[in-house]
Amino acid sequence: MKGYGMFNVGNHGWLEKEKPTAGPLDAILRPIAVAPCSSDTHVMHGGAGPKENRILGHEAVAQVVEVGNLVRKFKAGDTVVVPCCTPDWDEVSLQKKGSNNAHDSELMKSFKLVSSMDGVFAEYFKINHADANLVLLPEGVSVDAALMSVDMMSTGFYGVEMADVQFGDTVVVFGIGPVGLMAVAGARLRGAGRIIAIGTRPNCVELAKEYGATDIVSYKEGDIVEQILAMEGKVDCVIIAGGNAGSMNQALSITKPNGTIANVNFYDATESFQIPVLLWGLGMSDIKIRGGFCPGGAYRIEKMLSLIKNDRVHPEKLLNYKFEGFDKIKDAFILMDEKPRDLIKPVVHINWD
Ligand code: NAP
Ligand code: ZN
């Protein structure tokens, strides 16, 4: 079968692979909609270390082709929403703690697609622990909205959860790409008061306002720390969904004592944080710094889909470049890599008939 991926760091194209086979708990799926992610391009450029001959893609809505003999909830022909993070639910450490980093043994072990196995830009792909990871596409939820729930919404909302946004809090969101935009929408749902969003792309700025940003700050028009301190003083919560390693010190400079900084940005393995102790209140500030990645599994994604079904959030608005046909995955991936200024998020719809 064919899949779009990386031959090695920096080189991408169509790969030929064996069709995957299902173990007892697995499902084999055919994608009907996929979306390239900034993280796919990041991995392709070596941001997660060396990788060879790996099919990319971790955001999909798909059709079930075949299930293992222990899978109870799904059958061939079902349309399912595929979380980008698919934990091994039989691991005790994970049962105790949650759905992403809770495998004590290995950082981000639940992020299997692309990371440790072939991704969804393929004619067929495999999902482990199908009963605990997949969700039937609910009636009343569009394929596009469901597709945006599995990573963009789950990650952006996790930033909001880690930041512990409370009613009336002032929140700063670094970055208004698709992840930051979902963090803005999530902060509004959690009852934030002022939401200051940082970014410059005009259509992202428009969508940020629509999703709930009360103010926009441009990092291209002067120091963002000075701008935010002048307009608000220090804030309760900062969510970092864009920027660079320097963003952490900027976040510390604008966060109140007892406040929280939540990072979902994916740094390059070569970057480092150098934090002057004064910024962290000589170690006495009680500013919490958290960082995490997209929670997955069926329970999490059902919650995201419930918000969509009940009209609380409209993540399909992120999709502003639409492609039709499996072969167009290449164009969509290159577009994501090149990131023209008007791109928010591309989608590829695939009809196998
Ligand atoms: P994106 O589309 O590239 O958006 C990045 C945003 O950051 C843009 O709004 C950009 O502004 C802004 N930005 C750039 N430089 C900045 C600076 N110096 N200070 C403040 N803002 C700055 O990215 P995305 O697709 O939304 O993804 C955001 C990050 O999340 C990426 O690192 C991605 O790999 C990561 N991610 C993490 C997870 C996870 O599980 N933790 C999941 C998915 C993605 P402009 O408007 O000027 O472009
Ligand atoms: Zn992603």
Tab-separated table of C-alpha atoms and ligand atoms in Angstrom:
chain	number	residue	atom	x	y	z
A	1	MET	CA	0.000	0.000	0.000
A	2	LYS	CA	0.962	3.669	-0.323
A	3	GLY	CA	1.495	6.191	2.435
A	4	TYR	CA	2.909	9.708	2.613
A	5	GLY	CA	5.812	10.081	4.979
A	6	MET	CA	9.489	10.698	5.553
A	7	PHE	CA	12.305	8.630	4.076
A	8	ASN	CA	14.602	10.204	6.671
A	9	VAL	CA	15.036	13.612	8.318
A	10	GLY	CA	14.253	16.368	5.799
A	11	ASN	CA	13.128	14.032	2.977
A	12	HIS	CA	9.490	13.249	2.394
A	13	GLY	CA	7.423	11.551	-0.314
A	14	TRP	CA	5.280	8.481	-1.051
A	15	LEU	CA	6.382	5.303	0.716
A	16	GLU	CA	5.482	1.721	-0.192
A	17	LYS	CA	4.590	-0.399	2.841
A	18	GLU	CA	2.928	-3.680	3.761
A	19	LYS	CA	-0.730	-3.307	4.698
A	20	PRO	CA	-0.865	-3.499	8.530
A	21	THR	CA	-2.494	-6.488	10.207
A	22	ALA	CA	-4.718	-6.414	13.286
A	23	GLY	CA	-3.700	-7.996	16.591
A	24	PRO	CA	-6.573	-9.106	18.874
A	25	LEU	CA	-7.252	-5.596	20.262
A	26	ASP	CA	-6.466	-3.565	17.135
A	27	ALA	CA	-8.474	-2.060	14.312
A	28	ILE	CA	-7.377	-1.497	10.715
A	29	LEU	CA	-8.787	1.714	9.285
A	30	ARG	CA	-9.045	3.655	6.023
A	31	PRO	CA	-8.911	7.438	6.387
A	32	ILE	CA	-11.849	9.443	5.040
A	33	ALA	CA	-10.469	12.786	6.254
A	34	VAL	CA	-6.981	13.706	7.430
A	35	ALA	CA	-5.277	16.942	8.446
A	36	PRO	CA	-1.530	17.585	8.485
A	37	CYS	CA	-0.276	19.122	11.741
A	38	SER	CA	2.637	21.439	12.546
A	39	SER	CA	3.996	18.505	14.545
A	40	ASP	CA	4.164	16.294	11.396
A	41	THR	CA	6.386	18.848	9.669
A	42	HIS	CA	8.383	19.306	12.863
A	43	VAL	CA	9.033	15.539	13.034
A	44	MET	CA	9.906	15.453	9.325
A	45	HIS	CA	12.566	18.133	9.919
A	46	GLY	CA	14.087	16.072	12.730
A	47	GLY	CA	12.560	17.945	15.690
A	48	ALA	CA	11.849	14.645	17.429
A	49	GLY	CA	15.197	13.078	16.545
A	50	PRO	CA	16.111	10.746	13.700
A	51	LYS	CA	13.327	8.734	12.070
A	52	GLU	CA	13.290	6.706	8.868
A	53	ASN	CA	10.716	5.252	6.516
A	54	ARG	CA	7.784	6.456	8.636
A	55	ILE	CA	4.317	7.319	7.357
A	56	LEU	CA	3.233	10.668	8.842
A	57	GLY	CA	-0.183	11.967	9.966
A	58	HIS	CA	-1.995	11.667	13.284
A	59	GLU	CA	-5.323	13.444	12.753
A	60	ALA	CA	-8.029	11.347	11.094
A	61	VAL	CA	-11.637	10.374	10.789
A	62	ALA	CA	-11.767	6.912	9.261
A	63	GLN	CA	-13.731	3.883	8.270
A	64	VAL	CA	-13.178	0.563	10.038
A	65	VAL	CA	-11.954	-2.124	7.639
A	66	GLU	CA	-11.189	-4.943	10.025
A	67	VAL	CA	-11.008	-5.525	13.792
A	68	GLY	CA	-9.118	-7.990	15.998
A	69	ASN	CA	-11.032	-10.884	17.554
A	70	LEU	CA	-11.243	-9.213	21.003
A	71	VAL	CA	-12.652	-5.891	19.744
A	72	ARG	CA	-16.304	-5.605	20.872
A	73	LYS	CA	-17.455	-2.069	20.047
A	74	PHE	CA	-16.571	-1.683	16.381
A	75	LYS	CA	-17.108	-3.534	13.140
A	76	ALA	CA	-16.132	-3.140	9.503
A	77	GLY	CA	-17.928	-0.180	7.913
A	78	ASP	CA	-18.184	1.970	11.075
A	79	THR	CA	-17.100	5.608	10.756
A	80	VAL	CA	-14.850	6.500	13.674
A	81	VAL	CA	-13.034	9.477	15.129
A	82	VAL	CA	-9.371	8.610	15.762
A	83	PRO	CA	-7.614	10.288	18.721
A	84	CYS	CA	-4.107	11.398	17.839
A	85	CYS	CA	-2.910	9.882	21.078
A	86	THR	CA	-3.776	6.197	21.583
A	87	PRO	CA	-2.602	4.890	24.962
A	88	ASP	CA	-1.992	1.258	25.916
A	89	TRP	CA	-4.874	1.161	28.385
A	90	ASP	CA	-3.740	-2.122	29.910
A	91	GLU	CA	-0.731	-0.396	31.522
A	92	VAL	CA	-1.380	0.121	35.237
A	93	SER	CA	0.530	3.425	35.453
A	94	LEU	CA	-1.790	4.822	32.824
A	95	GLN	CA	-4.965	3.532	34.471
A	96	LYS	CA	-3.919	5.431	37.601
A	97	LYS	CA	-3.090	8.757	36.034
A	98	GLY	CA	-4.638	9.786	32.770
A	99	SER	CA	-4.393	9.613	29.081
A	100	ASN	CA	-1.149	11.044	27.795
A	101	ASN	CA	2.132	10.947	29.689
A	102	ALA	CA	1.015	8.448	32.292
A	103	HIS	CA	3.153	5.638	30.951
A	104	ASP	CA	5.841	6.019	33.622
A	105	SER	CA	8.307	4.162	31.486
A	106	GLU	CA	8.662	6.509	28.524
A	107	LEU	CA	8.006	10.161	27.637
A	108	MET	CA	4.927	10.583	25.408
A	109	LYS	CA	4.563	6.827	24.947
A	110	SER	CA	0.837	7.235	24.232
A	111	PHE	CA	1.621	9.256	21.114
A	112	LYS	CA	2.108	6.278	18.833
A	113	LEU	CA	0.996	7.453	15.393
A	114	VAL	CA	4.088	8.897	13.664
A	115	SER	CA	6.114	8.619	16.863
A	116	SER	CA	6.487	4.856	17.165
A	117	MET	CA	4.309	3.471	14.352
A	118	ASP	CA	3.085	4.480	10.925
A	119	GLY	CA	0.594	7.343	10.800
A	120	VAL	CA	-2.716	7.997	9.095
A	121	PHE	CA	-1.549	9.359	5.701
A	122	ALA	CA	-1.914	5.811	4.395
A	123	GLU	CA	-4.330	3.646	2.473
A	124	TYR	CA	-4.662	1.630	5.680
A	125	PHE	CA	-3.461	2.258	9.221
A	126	LYS	CA	-3.617	0.435	12.527
A	127	ILE	CA	-4.943	1.637	15.888
A	128	ASN	CA	-4.057	-0.192	19.101
A	129	HIS	CA	-6.646	-0.840	21.865
A	130	ALA	CA	-9.474	0.026	19.497
A	131	ASP	CA	-12.301	-0.302	22.048
A	132	ALA	CA	-10.654	2.167	24.437
A	133	ASN	CA	-9.360	4.573	21.825
A	134	LEU	CA	-11.839	4.943	18.965
A	135	VAL	CA	-15.178	6.801	19.029
A	136	LEU	CA	-18.088	6.350	16.614
A	137	LEU	CA	-18.710	9.602	14.740
A	138	PRO	CA	-21.770	10.960	16.583
A	139	GLU	CA	-24.858	12.026	14.690
A	140	GLY	CA	-24.934	15.791	14.358
A	141	VAL	CA	-21.142	16.179	14.334
A	142	SER	CA	-19.529	16.894	10.972
A	143	VAL	CA	-16.447	15.005	9.795
A	144	ASP	CA	-14.514	18.298	9.723
A	145	ALA	CA	-15.426	19.264	13.290
A	146	ALA	CA	-14.652	15.746	14.542
A	147	LEU	CA	-11.297	15.859	12.761
A	148	MET	CA	-10.402	19.084	14.567
A	149	SER	CA	-11.305	17.575	17.952
A	150	VAL	CA	-8.599	14.892	17.979
A	151	ASP	CA	-5.548	17.125	18.281
A	152	MET	CA	-6.189	20.857	17.800
A	153	MET	CA	-9.089	20.995	20.242
A	154	SER	CA	-7.851	18.368	22.690
A	155	THR	CA	-4.412	20.050	22.825
A	156	GLY	CA	-5.645	23.653	22.976
A	157	PHE	CA	-8.164	22.725	25.665
A	158	TYR	CA	-5.492	20.827	27.605
A	159	GLY	CA	-3.501	24.068	27.698
A	160	VAL	CA	-6.545	25.680	29.309
A	161	GLU	CA	-6.947	22.808	31.776
A	162	MET	CA	-3.252	22.868	32.733
A	163	ALA	CA	-3.451	26.656	33.168
A	164	ASP	CA	-6.422	26.030	35.493
A	165	VAL	CA	-8.368	28.975	34.092
A	166	GLN	CA	-11.019	30.217	36.564
A	167	PHE	CA	-14.021	32.541	36.132
A	168	GLY	CA	-12.849	36.053	35.449
A	169	ASP	CA	-9.171	35.197	35.067
A	170	THR	CA	-7.055	37.192	32.675
A	171	VAL	CA	-5.418	34.789	30.241
A	172	VAL	CA	-2.667	35.364	27.683
A	173	VAL	CA	-2.404	32.892	24.787
A	174	PHE	CA	0.933	32.890	22.926
A	175	GLY	CA	0.198	31.909	19.330
A	176	ILE	CA	-3.065	31.846	17.388
A	177	GLY	CA	-2.376	29.063	14.947
A	178	PRO	CA	-4.990	26.306	15.168
A	179	VAL	CA	-3.773	25.125	18.601
A	180	GLY	CA	-3.732	28.606	20.142
A	181	LEU	CA	-7.108	29.392	18.577
A	182	MET	CA	-8.571	26.365	20.316
A	183	ALA	CA	-6.935	27.513	23.570
A	184	VAL	CA	-8.697	30.867	23.140
A	185	ALA	CA	-12.042	29.095	22.577
A	186	GLY	CA	-11.403	26.824	25.565
A	187	ALA	CA	-10.450	29.734	27.840
A	188	ARG	CA	-13.721	31.463	27.000
A	189	LEU	CA	-15.682	28.265	27.737
A	190	ARG	CA	-13.908	28.008	31.113
A	191	GLY	CA	-15.035	31.526	32.017
A	192	ALA	CA	-11.961	33.656	31.446
A	193	GLY	CA	-12.469	37.410	31.634
A	194	ARG	CA	-9.916	39.191	29.486
A	195	ILE	CA	-8.241	36.947	26.878
A	196	ILE	CA	-5.154	38.490	25.262
A	197	ALA	CA	-4.040	36.557	22.174
A	198	ILE	CA	-0.625	36.965	20.535
A	199	GLY	CA	-0.225	36.540	16.785
A	200	THR	CA	-0.290	38.437	13.497
A	201	ARG	CA	-1.863	36.441	10.640
A	202	PRO	CA	-4.989	38.436	9.702
A	203	ASN	CA	-7.415	35.510	9.338
A	204	CYS	CA	-6.156	33.979	12.598
A	205	VAL	CA	-6.622	37.347	14.314
A	206	GLU	CA	-10.217	37.461	13.030
A	207	LEU	CA	-10.935	33.911	14.211
A	208	ALA	CA	-9.275	34.573	17.584
A	209	LYS	CA	-11.699	37.448	18.133
A	210	GLU	CA	-14.613	35.263	17.060
A	211	TYR	CA	-13.516	32.509	19.475
A	212	GLY	CA	-13.308	34.956	22.378
A	213	ALA	CA	-10.081	36.991	22.357
A	214	THR	CA	-10.748	40.425	23.822
A	215	ASP	CA	-7.368	41.832	22.753
A	216	ILE	CA	-4.709	41.009	20.155
A	217	VAL	CA	-1.005	41.685	20.642
A	218	SER	CA	1.533	41.528	17.800
A	219	TYR	CA	4.980	40.158	18.675
A	220	LYS	CA	6.206	41.978	15.569
A	221	GLU	CA	5.289	45.389	16.941
A	222	GLY	CA	7.512	45.717	19.975
A	223	ASP	CA	8.213	43.750	23.109
A	224	ILE	CA	5.148	41.699	24.076
A	225	VAL	CA	6.039	41.866	27.774
A	226	GLU	CA	5.977	45.663	27.683
A	227	GLN	CA	2.769	45.682	25.653
A	228	ILE	CA	0.932	43.339	28.019
A	229	LEU	CA	2.209	44.961	31.220
A	230	ALA	CA	1.087	48.336	29.849
A	231	MET	CA	-2.417	47.151	28.971
A	232	GLU	CA	-3.127	44.848	31.926
A	233	GLY	CA	-0.236	44.423	34.385
A	234	LYS	CA	0.494	40.830	35.353
A	235	VAL	CA	-2.004	38.113	34.445
A	236	ASP	CA	-3.393	34.949	36.056
A	237	CYS	CA	-2.663	32.394	33.335
A	238	VAL	CA	-0.454	32.080	30.291
A	239	ILE	CA	-0.888	29.367	27.667
A	240	ILE	CA	2.069	28.949	25.305
A	241	ALA	CA	0.901	27.603	21.924
A	242	GLY	CA	3.464	29.300	19.702
A	243	GLY	CA	6.752	31.152	19.949
A	244	ASN	CA	10.194	29.886	20.846
A	245	ALA	CA	12.298	28.989	23.870
A	246	GLY	CA	12.404	32.710	24.769
A	247	SER	CA	8.620	32.625	25.261
A	248	MET	CA	9.035	31.018	28.692
A	249	ASN	CA	10.844	34.013	30.167
A	250	GLN	CA	8.309	36.335	28.569
A	251	ALA	CA	5.543	34.266	30.166
A	252	LEU	CA	7.265	34.423	33.571
A	253	SER	CA	7.601	38.199	33.219
A	254	ILE	CA	3.846	38.668	32.842
A	255	THR	CA	2.487	36.035	35.275
A	256	LYS	CA	1.300	37.001	38.769
A	257	PRO	CA	2.628	35.179	41.827
A	258	ASN	CA	0.450	32.028	42.250
A	259	GLY	CA	-0.357	32.138	38.532
A	260	THR	CA	0.130	29.305	36.059
A	261	ILE	CA	2.007	28.921	32.786
A	262	ALA	CA	0.861	26.026	30.605
A	263	ASN	CA	2.909	25.014	27.594
A	264	VAL	CA	1.691	22.960	24.630
A	265	ASN	CA	4.281	24.320	22.191
A	266	PHE	CA	6.629	21.731	20.662
A	267	TYR	CA	10.243	22.918	21.072
A	268	ASP	CA	13.145	21.793	19.010
A	269	ALA	CA	15.365	19.243	20.752
A	270	THR	CA	18.311	21.662	20.491
A	271	GLU	CA	16.588	24.571	22.340
A	272	SER	CA	16.996	25.344	26.047
A	273	PHE	CA	15.347	27.518	28.689
A	274	GLN	CA	17.567	29.839	30.688
A	275	ILE	CA	15.503	31.368	33.457
A	276	PRO	CA	16.939	34.220	35.568
A	277	VAL	CA	15.896	33.298	39.124
A	278	LEU	CA	14.420	36.754	39.681
A	279	LEU	CA	11.805	36.018	37.030
A	280	TRP	CA	10.621	33.056	39.100
A	281	GLY	CA	10.524	35.213	42.245
A	282	LEU	CA	13.867	33.833	43.527
A	283	GLY	CA	12.064	30.490	43.579
A	284	MET	CA	9.368	31.891	45.900
A	285	SER	CA	6.727	32.980	43.383
A	286	ASP	CA	4.475	29.899	43.458
A	287	ILE	CA	4.152	30.354	39.710
A	288	LYS	CA	3.406	26.886	38.356
A	289	ILE	CA	4.968	25.875	35.037
A	290	ARG	CA	3.308	22.947	33.306
A	291	GLY	CA	3.822	21.391	29.921
A	292	GLY	CA	1.995	18.526	28.331
A	293	PHE	CA	0.648	17.084	25.158
A	294	CYS	CA	-2.652	16.190	23.639
A	295	PRO	CA	-4.733	13.849	25.792
A	296	GLY	CA	-6.233	11.024	23.773
A	297	GLY	CA	-8.334	7.910	24.165
A	298	ALA	CA	-12.075	7.503	23.644
A	299	TYR	CA	-13.279	9.143	26.881
A	300	ARG	CA	-11.375	12.357	26.185
A	301	ILE	CA	-12.518	12.606	22.584
A	302	GLU	CA	-16.154	11.856	23.543
A	303	LYS	CA	-16.004	14.936	25.790
A	304	MET	CA	-14.633	17.066	22.944
A	305	LEU	CA	-17.349	15.750	20.608
A	306	SER	CA	-20.031	16.518	23.194
A	307	LEU	CA	-18.952	20.167	23.205
A	308	ILE	CA	-19.191	20.235	19.412
A	309	LYS	CA	-22.546	18.437	19.269
A	310	ASN	CA	-24.012	20.860	21.788
A	311	ASP	CA	-22.887	23.881	19.826
A	312	ARG	CA	-20.353	25.084	22.411
A	313	VAL	CA	-17.431	25.262	20.001
A	314	HIS	CA	-16.942	25.243	16.215
A	315	PRO	CA	-13.470	23.864	15.485
A	316	GLU	CA	-14.287	23.199	11.803
A	317	LYS	CA	-13.748	26.936	11.235
A	318	LEU	CA	-10.012	26.239	11.456
A	319	LEU	CA	-10.116	24.363	8.143
A	320	ASN	CA	-9.555	26.973	5.460
A	321	TYR	CA	-7.759	24.901	2.782
A	322	LYS	CA	-9.728	21.916	1.481
A	323	PHE	CA	-8.385	19.132	-0.753
A	324	GLU	CA	-10.189	16.151	-2.294
A	325	GLY	CA	-8.547	12.757	-2.866
A	326	PHE	CA	-5.850	10.594	-1.274
A	327	ASP	CA	-3.158	11.832	-3.680
A	328	LYS	CA	-3.696	15.383	-2.425
A	329	ILE	CA	-2.155	14.487	0.953
A	330	LYS	CA	1.166	15.445	-0.597
A	331	ASP	CA	-0.049	18.960	-1.503
A	332	ALA	CA	-1.640	19.435	1.914
A	333	PHE	CA	1.528	18.328	3.697
A	334	ILE	CA	3.741	20.635	1.622
A	335	LEU	CA	1.313	23.490	2.283
A	336	MET	CA	1.573	22.821	6.032
A	337	ASP	CA	5.354	22.782	5.778
A	338	GLU	CA	5.484	26.036	3.825
A	339	LYS	CA	2.743	27.712	5.885
A	340	PRO	CA	1.559	30.545	3.640
A	341	ARG	CA	0.323	33.425	5.768
A	342	ASP	CA	-3.329	32.768	4.991
A	343	LEU	CA	-3.198	29.107	6.060
A	344	ILE	CA	-4.897	28.125	9.282
A	345	LYS	CA	-5.339	24.375	8.782
A	346	PRO	CA	-5.710	22.147	5.695
A	347	VAL	CA	-7.952	19.087	5.361
A	348	VAL	CA	-7.936	16.274	2.796
A	349	HIS	CA	-11.245	14.465	2.198
A	350	ILE	CA	-10.907	10.986	0.732
A	351	ASN	CA	-13.632	9.048	-1.050
A	352	TRP	CA	-12.563	5.437	-1.670
A	353	ASP	CA	-15.495	4.485	-3.967
B	1	NAP	P1	1.246	27.647	14.026
B	1	NAP	O1	0.085	27.592	13.090
B	1	NAP	O2	2.618	27.710	13.460
B	1	NAP	O3	1.014	28.912	14.974
B	1	NAP	C1	2.032	29.444	15.752
B	1	NAP	C2	1.548	30.761	16.322
B	1	NAP	O4	2.599	31.326	17.124
B	1	NAP	C3	1.203	31.806	15.282
B	1	NAP	O5	0.033	32.495	15.692
B	1	NAP	C4	2.395	32.730	15.286
B	1	NAP	O6	2.068	34.057	14.908
B	1	NAP	C5	2.747	32.689	16.760
B	1	NAP	N1	4.124	33.092	17.033
B	1	NAP	C6	5.222	32.939	16.247
B	1	NAP	N2	6.294	33.475	16.836
B	1	NAP	C7	5.882	33.991	18.007
B	1	NAP	C8	6.529	34.683	19.064
B	1	NAP	N3	7.839	34.948	19.026
B	1	NAP	N4	5.785	35.040	20.140
B	1	NAP	C9	4.454	34.757	20.196
B	1	NAP	N5	3.778	34.122	19.227
B	1	NAP	C10	4.494	33.727	18.145
B	1	NAP	O7	1.259	26.412	15.009
B	1	NAP	P2	0.081	25.420	15.523
B	1	NAP	O8	-0.219	24.418	14.461
B	1	NAP	O9	-1.040	26.203	16.114
B	1	NAP	O10	0.869	24.665	16.686
B	1	NAP	C11	1.384	25.385	17.790
B	1	NAP	C12	2.410	24.542	18.513
B	1	NAP	O11	1.771	23.445	19.147
B	1	NAP	C13	3.470	23.929	17.577
B	1	NAP	O12	4.717	23.962	18.246
B	1	NAP	C14	2.990	22.490	17.436
B	1	NAP	O13	4.024	21.602	17.078
B	1	NAP	C15	2.489	22.257	18.829
B	1	NAP	N6	1.544	21.138	19.002
B	1	NAP	C16	1.609	20.531	20.200
B	1	NAP	C17	0.732	19.501	20.476
B	1	NAP	C18	0.767	18.862	21.836
B	1	NAP	O14	0.212	17.780	21.992
B	1	NAP	N7	1.357	19.501	22.843
B	1	NAP	C19	-0.192	19.106	19.524
B	1	NAP	C20	-0.249	19.772	18.310
B	1	NAP	C21	0.635	20.808	18.051
B	1	NAP	P3	1.733	34.508	13.406
B	1	NAP	O15	0.262	34.804	13.430
B	1	NAP	O16	2.573	35.709	13.185
B	1	NAP	O17	2.075	33.371	12.491
B	2	ZN	ZN	-0.499	17.233	15.992
